[in-house]
Amino acid sequence: MKRFIIAGNWKMNIPPSLDEYRAVLKNPAPERVTAVICPPAPFIPYVADFPDFISVGAQDVSEHDSGSYTGETSAAMLSVFGVKYAIVGHSERRASHFEVDELVNRKTKAALRAGLSPIVCVGETLAEREAGRTVEVVTRQIGAVFGSLSDAERESCVAAYEPIWAIGTGLAAAPEDADAMCAEISKIARCPVLYGGSVSLANAESILSQAHIDGALIGGASLDADAFSRIIAIAAELSA
Ligand code: 13P
């Protein structure tokens, strides 16, 4: 029986009312679905107080364990506040914070040292896709992070295939294309692989039905409690 991870990445947004959001999530804990919400860092304590079936994730983590790194937050500190997952290498951070593969590898290891599960994001740009370089780019990104991880470390990891052209555009990858890339990623990463990029209530079922897609990393639609909890319910049904 398949297990799913449904993770929401709120980015630098919060729902209009956290209390109303929380109230919508008051449904029974879904079986065989791990639900994660990654809010902006100051809101981590609010999300930690959500119903128990929601795990809390961070959107980023420092590569360092402690020290003079102004503005950074260590994995151990996040763990104190109940954080279980940390997104690393999101394309928005790769693009605007100079996060290269080596740094994503170090952040992944920092998360693992503190017992967090890293959600390692990879994905190609539109130009790379149009040049037929998708597999080359994505397998390089995945290899750079996972190549140095032990089997035990991989057991705590999650990978997320997020084609950059699909993020926030409403143009999700075709489910079969996403599935093929997730299969490639899974061969190297040997951990669950999520798809992210314009996942919505309308397309969640067709995406989650694919054999090599173990869940979704959801931006915009995760800010809508109703849509997010219905996507969790779709995953629960598919896993039954
Ligand atoms: P959207 O679901 O808004 O396209 O965002 C995807 C994403 O970047 C999740 O990390």
Short mmCIF file of N, CA, C and O in Angstrom, two decimals, residues 50-130:
data_model
loop_
_atom_site.label_atom_id
_atom_site.label_comp_id
_atom_site.label_asym_id
_atom_site.label_seq_id
_atom_site.Cartn_x
_atom_site.Cartn_y
_atom_site.Cartn_z
N PHE A 50 -1.22 23.26 15.46
CA PHE A 50 -2.31 22.73 14.62
C PHE A 50 -2.60 21.28 15.03
O PHE A 50 -1.82 20.69 15.79
N PRO A 51 -3.69 20.69 14.53
CA PRO A 51 -3.98 19.28 14.89
C PRO A 51 -2.75 18.38 14.67
O PRO A 51 -1.94 18.64 13.77
N ASP A 52 -2.69 17.36 15.49
CA ASP A 52 -1.47 16.54 15.57
C ASP A 52 -1.04 15.94 14.24
O ASP A 52 0.14 15.66 14.04
N PHE A 53 -1.98 15.70 13.34
CA PHE A 53 -1.58 15.02 12.10
C PHE A 53 -0.81 15.95 11.16
O PHE A 53 -0.27 15.51 10.15
N ILE A 54 -0.76 17.24 11.50
CA ILE A 54 0.04 18.17 10.70
C ILE A 54 1.44 18.25 11.28
O ILE A 54 1.63 18.65 12.44
N SER A 55 2.44 17.88 10.49
CA SER A 55 3.83 18.08 10.91
C SER A 55 4.28 19.46 10.46
O SER A 55 3.77 20.00 9.48
N VAL A 56 5.25 20.00 11.17
CA VAL A 56 5.74 21.33 10.83
C VAL A 56 7.06 21.23 10.09
O VAL A 56 7.95 20.45 10.47
N GLY A 57 7.18 22.03 9.05
CA GLY A 57 8.44 22.08 8.31
C GLY A 57 8.93 23.51 8.23
O GLY A 57 8.16 24.47 8.34
N ALA A 58 10.25 23.66 8.06
CA ALA A 58 10.84 24.97 7.83
C ALA A 58 11.07 25.13 6.33
O ALA A 58 11.17 24.14 5.61
N GLN A 59 11.15 26.36 5.88
CA GLN A 59 11.35 26.61 4.44
C GLN A 59 12.82 26.65 4.06
O GLN A 59 13.17 26.70 2.87
N ASP A 60 13.68 26.65 5.08
CA ASP A 60 15.12 26.75 4.85
C ASP A 60 15.80 26.38 6.16
O ASP A 60 15.15 26.35 7.22
N VAL A 61 17.08 26.10 6.11
CA VAL A 61 17.84 25.81 7.33
C VAL A 61 19.29 26.20 7.07
O VAL A 61 19.76 26.14 5.93
N SER A 62 19.98 26.60 8.13
CA SER A 62 21.40 26.95 7.96
C SER A 62 22.24 25.70 7.71
O SER A 62 21.90 24.62 8.18
N GLU A 63 23.33 25.90 6.99
CA GLU A 63 24.28 24.78 6.85
C GLU A 63 25.11 24.60 8.12
O GLU A 63 25.77 23.58 8.30
N HIS A 64 25.09 25.60 9.01
CA HIS A 64 25.91 25.58 10.23
C HIS A 64 25.08 25.14 11.44
O HIS A 64 23.87 25.34 11.48
N ASP A 65 25.78 24.60 12.44
CA ASP A 65 25.07 24.15 13.65
C ASP A 65 24.88 25.28 14.65
O ASP A 65 23.93 25.29 15.43
N SER A 66 25.80 26.23 14.70
CA SER A 66 25.68 27.39 15.60
C SER A 66 26.80 28.36 15.23
O SER A 66 27.69 28.02 14.45
N GLY A 67 26.74 29.56 15.79
CA GLY A 67 27.85 30.48 15.57
C GLY A 67 27.42 31.83 15.05
O GLY A 67 26.24 32.20 15.09
N SER A 68 28.41 32.59 14.56
CA SER A 68 28.17 33.98 14.13
C SER A 68 27.66 34.01 12.69
O SER A 68 28.40 34.31 11.76
N TYR A 69 26.39 33.68 12.53
CA TYR A 69 25.77 33.64 11.20
C TYR A 69 24.46 34.41 11.27
O TYR A 69 23.37 33.83 11.34
N THR A 70 24.58 35.72 11.27
CA THR A 70 23.43 36.59 11.46
C THR A 70 22.31 36.26 10.46
O THR A 70 22.56 36.15 9.26
N GLY A 71 21.12 36.10 11.00
CA GLY A 71 19.96 35.85 10.14
C GLY A 71 19.69 34.38 9.89
O GLY A 71 18.63 34.03 9.35
N GLU A 72 20.62 33.52 10.27
CA GLU A 72 20.45 32.09 10.00
C GLU A 72 19.77 31.39 11.17
O GLU A 72 19.85 31.86 12.32
N THR A 73 19.14 30.26 10.90
CA THR A 73 18.53 29.45 11.96
C THR A 73 19.03 28.02 11.80
O THR A 73 18.97 27.45 10.70
N SER A 74 19.51 27.46 12.90
CA SER A 74 20.06 26.10 12.80
C SER A 74 18.95 25.06 12.86
O SER A 74 17.86 25.30 13.38
N ALA A 75 19.28 23.89 12.36
CA ALA A 75 18.33 22.78 12.37
C ALA A 75 17.96 22.41 13.80
O ALA A 75 16.81 22.11 14.11
N ALA A 76 18.96 22.43 14.71
CA ALA A 76 18.68 22.06 16.10
C ALA A 76 17.69 23.04 16.73
O ALA A 76 16.82 22.65 17.51
N MET A 77 17.83 24.33 16.39
CA MET A 77 16.89 25.33 16.93
C MET A 77 15.49 25.09 16.41
O MET A 77 14.51 25.19 17.15
N LEU A 78 15.38 24.76 15.14
CA LEU A 78 14.06 24.46 14.56
C LEU A 78 13.44 23.25 15.26
O LEU A 78 12.25 23.24 15.57
N SER A 79 14.28 22.29 15.53
CA SER A 79 13.81 21.06 16.17
C SER A 79 13.20 21.34 17.55
O SER A 79 12.20 20.74 17.93
N VAL A 80 13.78 22.31 18.27
CA VAL A 80 13.25 22.68 19.59
C VAL A 80 11.79 23.13 19.48
O VAL A 80 10.98 22.92 20.38
N PHE A 81 11.45 23.74 18.34
CA PHE A 81 10.08 24.24 18.15
C PHE A 81 9.18 23.22 17.45
O PHE A 81 8.12 23.57 16.94
N GLY A 82 9.62 21.98 17.43
CA GLY A 82 8.76 20.92 16.91
C GLY A 82 8.87 20.69 15.41
O GLY A 82 8.10 19.92 14.84
N VAL A 83 9.82 21.36 14.77
CA VAL A 83 9.97 21.20 13.31
C VAL A 83 10.53 19.81 13.00
O VAL A 83 11.47 19.34 13.64
N LYS A 84 9.92 19.16 12.01
CA LYS A 84 10.35 17.80 11.63
C LYS A 84 10.96 17.75 10.23
O LYS A 84 11.69 16.83 9.90
N TYR A 85 10.60 18.73 9.40
CA TYR A 85 11.07 18.75 8.00
C TYR A 85 11.71 20.10 7.71
O TYR A 85 11.38 21.11 8.32
N ALA A 86 12.61 20.11 6.74
CA ALA A 86 13.17 21.39 6.28
C ALA A 86 13.33 21.33 4.77
O ALA A 86 14.01 20.42 4.24
N ILE A 87 12.71 22.28 4.08
CA ILE A 87 12.91 22.39 2.64
C ILE A 87 14.34 22.90 2.42
O ILE A 87 14.78 23.83 3.10
N VAL A 88 15.05 22.26 1.52
CA VAL A 88 16.39 22.78 1.15
C VAL A 88 16.47 22.86 -0.38
O VAL A 88 15.90 22.03 -1.09
N GLY A 89 17.16 23.88 -0.85
CA GLY A 89 17.39 24.01 -2.28
C GLY A 89 16.17 24.38 -3.09
O GLY A 89 16.11 24.09 -4.29
N HIS A 90 15.18 25.03 -2.46
CA HIS A 90 14.03 25.46 -3.27
C HIS A 90 14.55 26.37 -4.38
O HIS A 90 15.45 27.18 -4.18
N SER A 91 13.94 26.26 -5.56
CA SER A 91 14.45 27.02 -6.72
C SER A 91 14.41 28.53 -6.46
O SER A 91 15.24 29.27 -7.00
N GLU A 92 13.47 28.97 -5.62
CA GLU A 92 13.42 30.42 -5.34
C GLU A 92 14.65 30.83 -4.53
O GLU A 92 15.16 31.95 -4.69
N ARG A 93 15.15 29.96 -3.68
CA ARG A 93 16.37 30.27 -2.93
C ARG A 93 17.61 30.03 -3.80
O ARG A 93 18.59 30.76 -3.70
N ARG A 94 17.56 29.02 -4.65
CA ARG A 94 18.70 28.82 -5.56
C ARG A 94 18.88 30.08 -6.42
O ARG A 94 19.99 30.52 -6.67
N ALA A 95 17.74 30.66 -6.85
CA ALA A 95 17.80 31.80 -7.77
C ALA A 95 18.18 33.10 -7.06
O ALA A 95 18.95 33.89 -7.60
N SER A 96 17.64 33.31 -5.85
CA SER A 96 17.82 34.63 -5.25
C SER A 96 18.80 34.64 -4.08
O SER A 96 19.14 35.70 -3.58
N HIS A 97 19.22 33.48 -3.61
CA HIS A 97 20.17 33.44 -2.49
C HIS A 97 21.42 32.62 -2.83
O HIS A 97 22.10 32.13 -1.95
N PHE A 98 21.68 32.48 -4.11
CA PHE A 98 22.92 31.85 -4.58
C PHE A 98 23.12 30.45 -4.00
O PHE A 98 24.22 30.09 -3.62
N GLU A 99 22.04 29.70 -3.87
CA GLU A 99 22.18 28.36 -3.30
C GLU A 99 22.59 27.38 -4.41
O GLU A 99 21.77 26.96 -5.21
N VAL A 100 23.86 27.06 -4.42
CA VAL A 100 24.39 26.12 -5.41
C VAL A 100 24.30 24.70 -4.85
O VAL A 100 24.05 24.50 -3.66
N ASP A 101 24.51 23.71 -5.72
CA ASP A 101 24.35 22.31 -5.32
C ASP A 101 25.14 21.97 -4.05
O ASP A 101 24.65 21.26 -3.17
N GLU A 102 26.38 22.47 -3.94
CA GLU A 102 27.23 22.12 -2.79
C GLU A 102 26.61 22.64 -1.49
O GLU A 102 26.66 21.98 -0.45
N LEU A 103 26.05 23.85 -1.56
CA LEU A 103 25.41 24.41 -0.36
C LEU A 103 24.15 23.61 0.00
O LEU A 103 23.89 23.33 1.18
N VAL A 104 23.41 23.20 -1.01
CA VAL A 104 22.20 22.41 -0.76
C VAL A 104 22.61 21.08 -0.10
O VAL A 104 21.95 20.59 0.82
N ASN A 105 23.72 20.53 -0.53
CA ASN A 105 24.24 19.30 0.08
C ASN A 105 24.59 19.54 1.56
O ASN A 105 24.22 18.75 2.44
N ARG A 106 25.24 20.66 1.85
CA ARG A 106 25.63 20.94 3.25
C ARG A 106 24.39 21.21 4.11
O ARG A 106 24.33 20.80 5.27
N LYS A 107 23.39 21.88 3.55
CA LYS A 107 22.16 22.13 4.31
C LYS A 107 21.42 20.81 4.58
O LYS A 107 20.85 20.62 5.65
N THR A 108 21.43 19.94 3.59
CA THR A 108 20.80 18.62 3.76
C THR A 108 21.45 17.89 4.93
O THR A 108 20.78 17.33 5.81
N LYS A 109 22.78 17.92 4.96
CA LYS A 109 23.50 17.22 6.03
C LYS A 109 23.26 17.88 7.38
O LYS A 109 23.15 17.20 8.41
N ALA A 110 23.15 19.21 7.40
CA ALA A 110 22.89 19.92 8.66
C ALA A 110 21.51 19.52 9.19
O ALA A 110 21.33 19.29 10.40
N ALA A 111 20.54 19.44 8.29
CA ALA A 111 19.19 19.02 8.72
C ALA A 111 19.24 17.61 9.30
O ALA A 111 18.70 17.34 10.38
N LEU A 112 19.94 16.72 8.61
CA LEU A 112 20.02 15.33 9.07
C LEU A 112 20.72 15.23 10.43
O LEU A 112 20.30 14.44 11.28
N ARG A 113 21.76 16.02 10.63
CA ARG A 113 22.49 15.99 11.92
C ARG A 113 21.57 16.27 13.09
O ARG A 113 21.77 15.76 14.19
N ALA A 114 20.57 17.12 12.86
CA ALA A 114 19.66 17.50 13.96
C ALA A 114 18.39 16.65 13.96
O ALA A 114 17.46 16.93 14.71
N GLY A 115 18.35 15.64 13.12
CA GLY A 115 17.20 14.75 13.13
C GLY A 115 16.01 15.25 12.32
O GLY A 115 14.91 14.72 12.44
N LEU A 116 16.22 16.30 11.50
CA LEU A 116 15.13 16.76 10.63
C LEU A 116 15.18 15.99 9.31
O LEU A 116 16.24 15.53 8.89
N SER A 117 14.03 15.88 8.67
CA SER A 117 13.99 15.29 7.32
C SER A 117 14.09 16.39 6.29
O SER A 117 13.18 17.22 6.20
N PRO A 118 15.16 16.43 5.52
CA PRO A 118 15.25 17.45 4.47
C PRO A 118 14.31 17.12 3.30
O PRO A 118 14.18 15.95 2.92
N ILE A 119 13.67 18.14 2.77
CA ILE A 119 12.90 18.00 1.52
C ILE A 119 13.74 18.70 0.46
O ILE A 119 13.79 19.93 0.40
N VAL A 120 14.46 17.90 -0.32
CA VAL A 120 15.46 18.44 -1.25
C VAL A 120 14.79 18.75 -2.59
O VAL A 120 14.30 17.85 -3.28
N CYS A 121 14.77 20.03 -2.94
CA CYS A 121 14.07 20.45 -4.16
C CYS A 121 15.03 20.53 -5.36
O CYS A 121 16.14 21.06 -5.23
N VAL A 122 14.55 20.03 -6.48
CA VAL A 122 15.31 20.12 -7.73
C VAL A 122 14.33 20.44 -8.85
O VAL A 122 13.12 20.23 -8.71
N GLY A 123 14.86 20.92 -9.96
CA GLY A 123 13.98 21.19 -11.10
C GLY A 123 14.68 22.06 -12.12
O GLY A 123 15.59 22.81 -11.78
N GLU A 124 14.24 21.92 -13.35
CA GLU A 124 14.88 22.62 -14.46
C GLU A 124 14.14 23.91 -14.82
O GLU A 124 12.93 24.02 -14.57
N THR A 125 14.84 24.84 -15.43
CA THR A 125 14.20 26.05 -15.96
C THR A 125 13.52 25.72 -17.29
O THR A 125 13.78 24.65 -17.89
N LEU A 126 12.73 26.65 -17.76
CA LEU A 126 12.08 26.45 -19.07
C LEU A 126 13.13 26.34 -20.18
O LEU A 126 13.04 25.49 -21.07
N ALA A 127 14.17 27.19 -20.09
CA ALA A 127 15.21 27.16 -21.13
C ALA A 127 15.92 25.81 -21.14
O ALA A 127 16.20 25.25 -22.21
N GLU A 128 16.19 25.28 -19.94
CA GLU A 128 16.85 23.97 -19.87
C GLU A 128 15.95 22.88 -20.43
O GLU A 128 16.40 21.98 -21.14
N ARG A 129 14.66 23.00 -20.15
CA ARG A 129 13.72 22.00 -20.68
C ARG A 129 13.67 22.07 -22.20
O ARG A 129 13.72 21.05 -22.89
N GLU A 130 13.56 23.31 -22.70
CA GLU A 130 13.45 23.47 -24.16
C GLU A 130 14.72 23.03 -24.88
O GLU A 130 14.69 22.65 -26.04
#
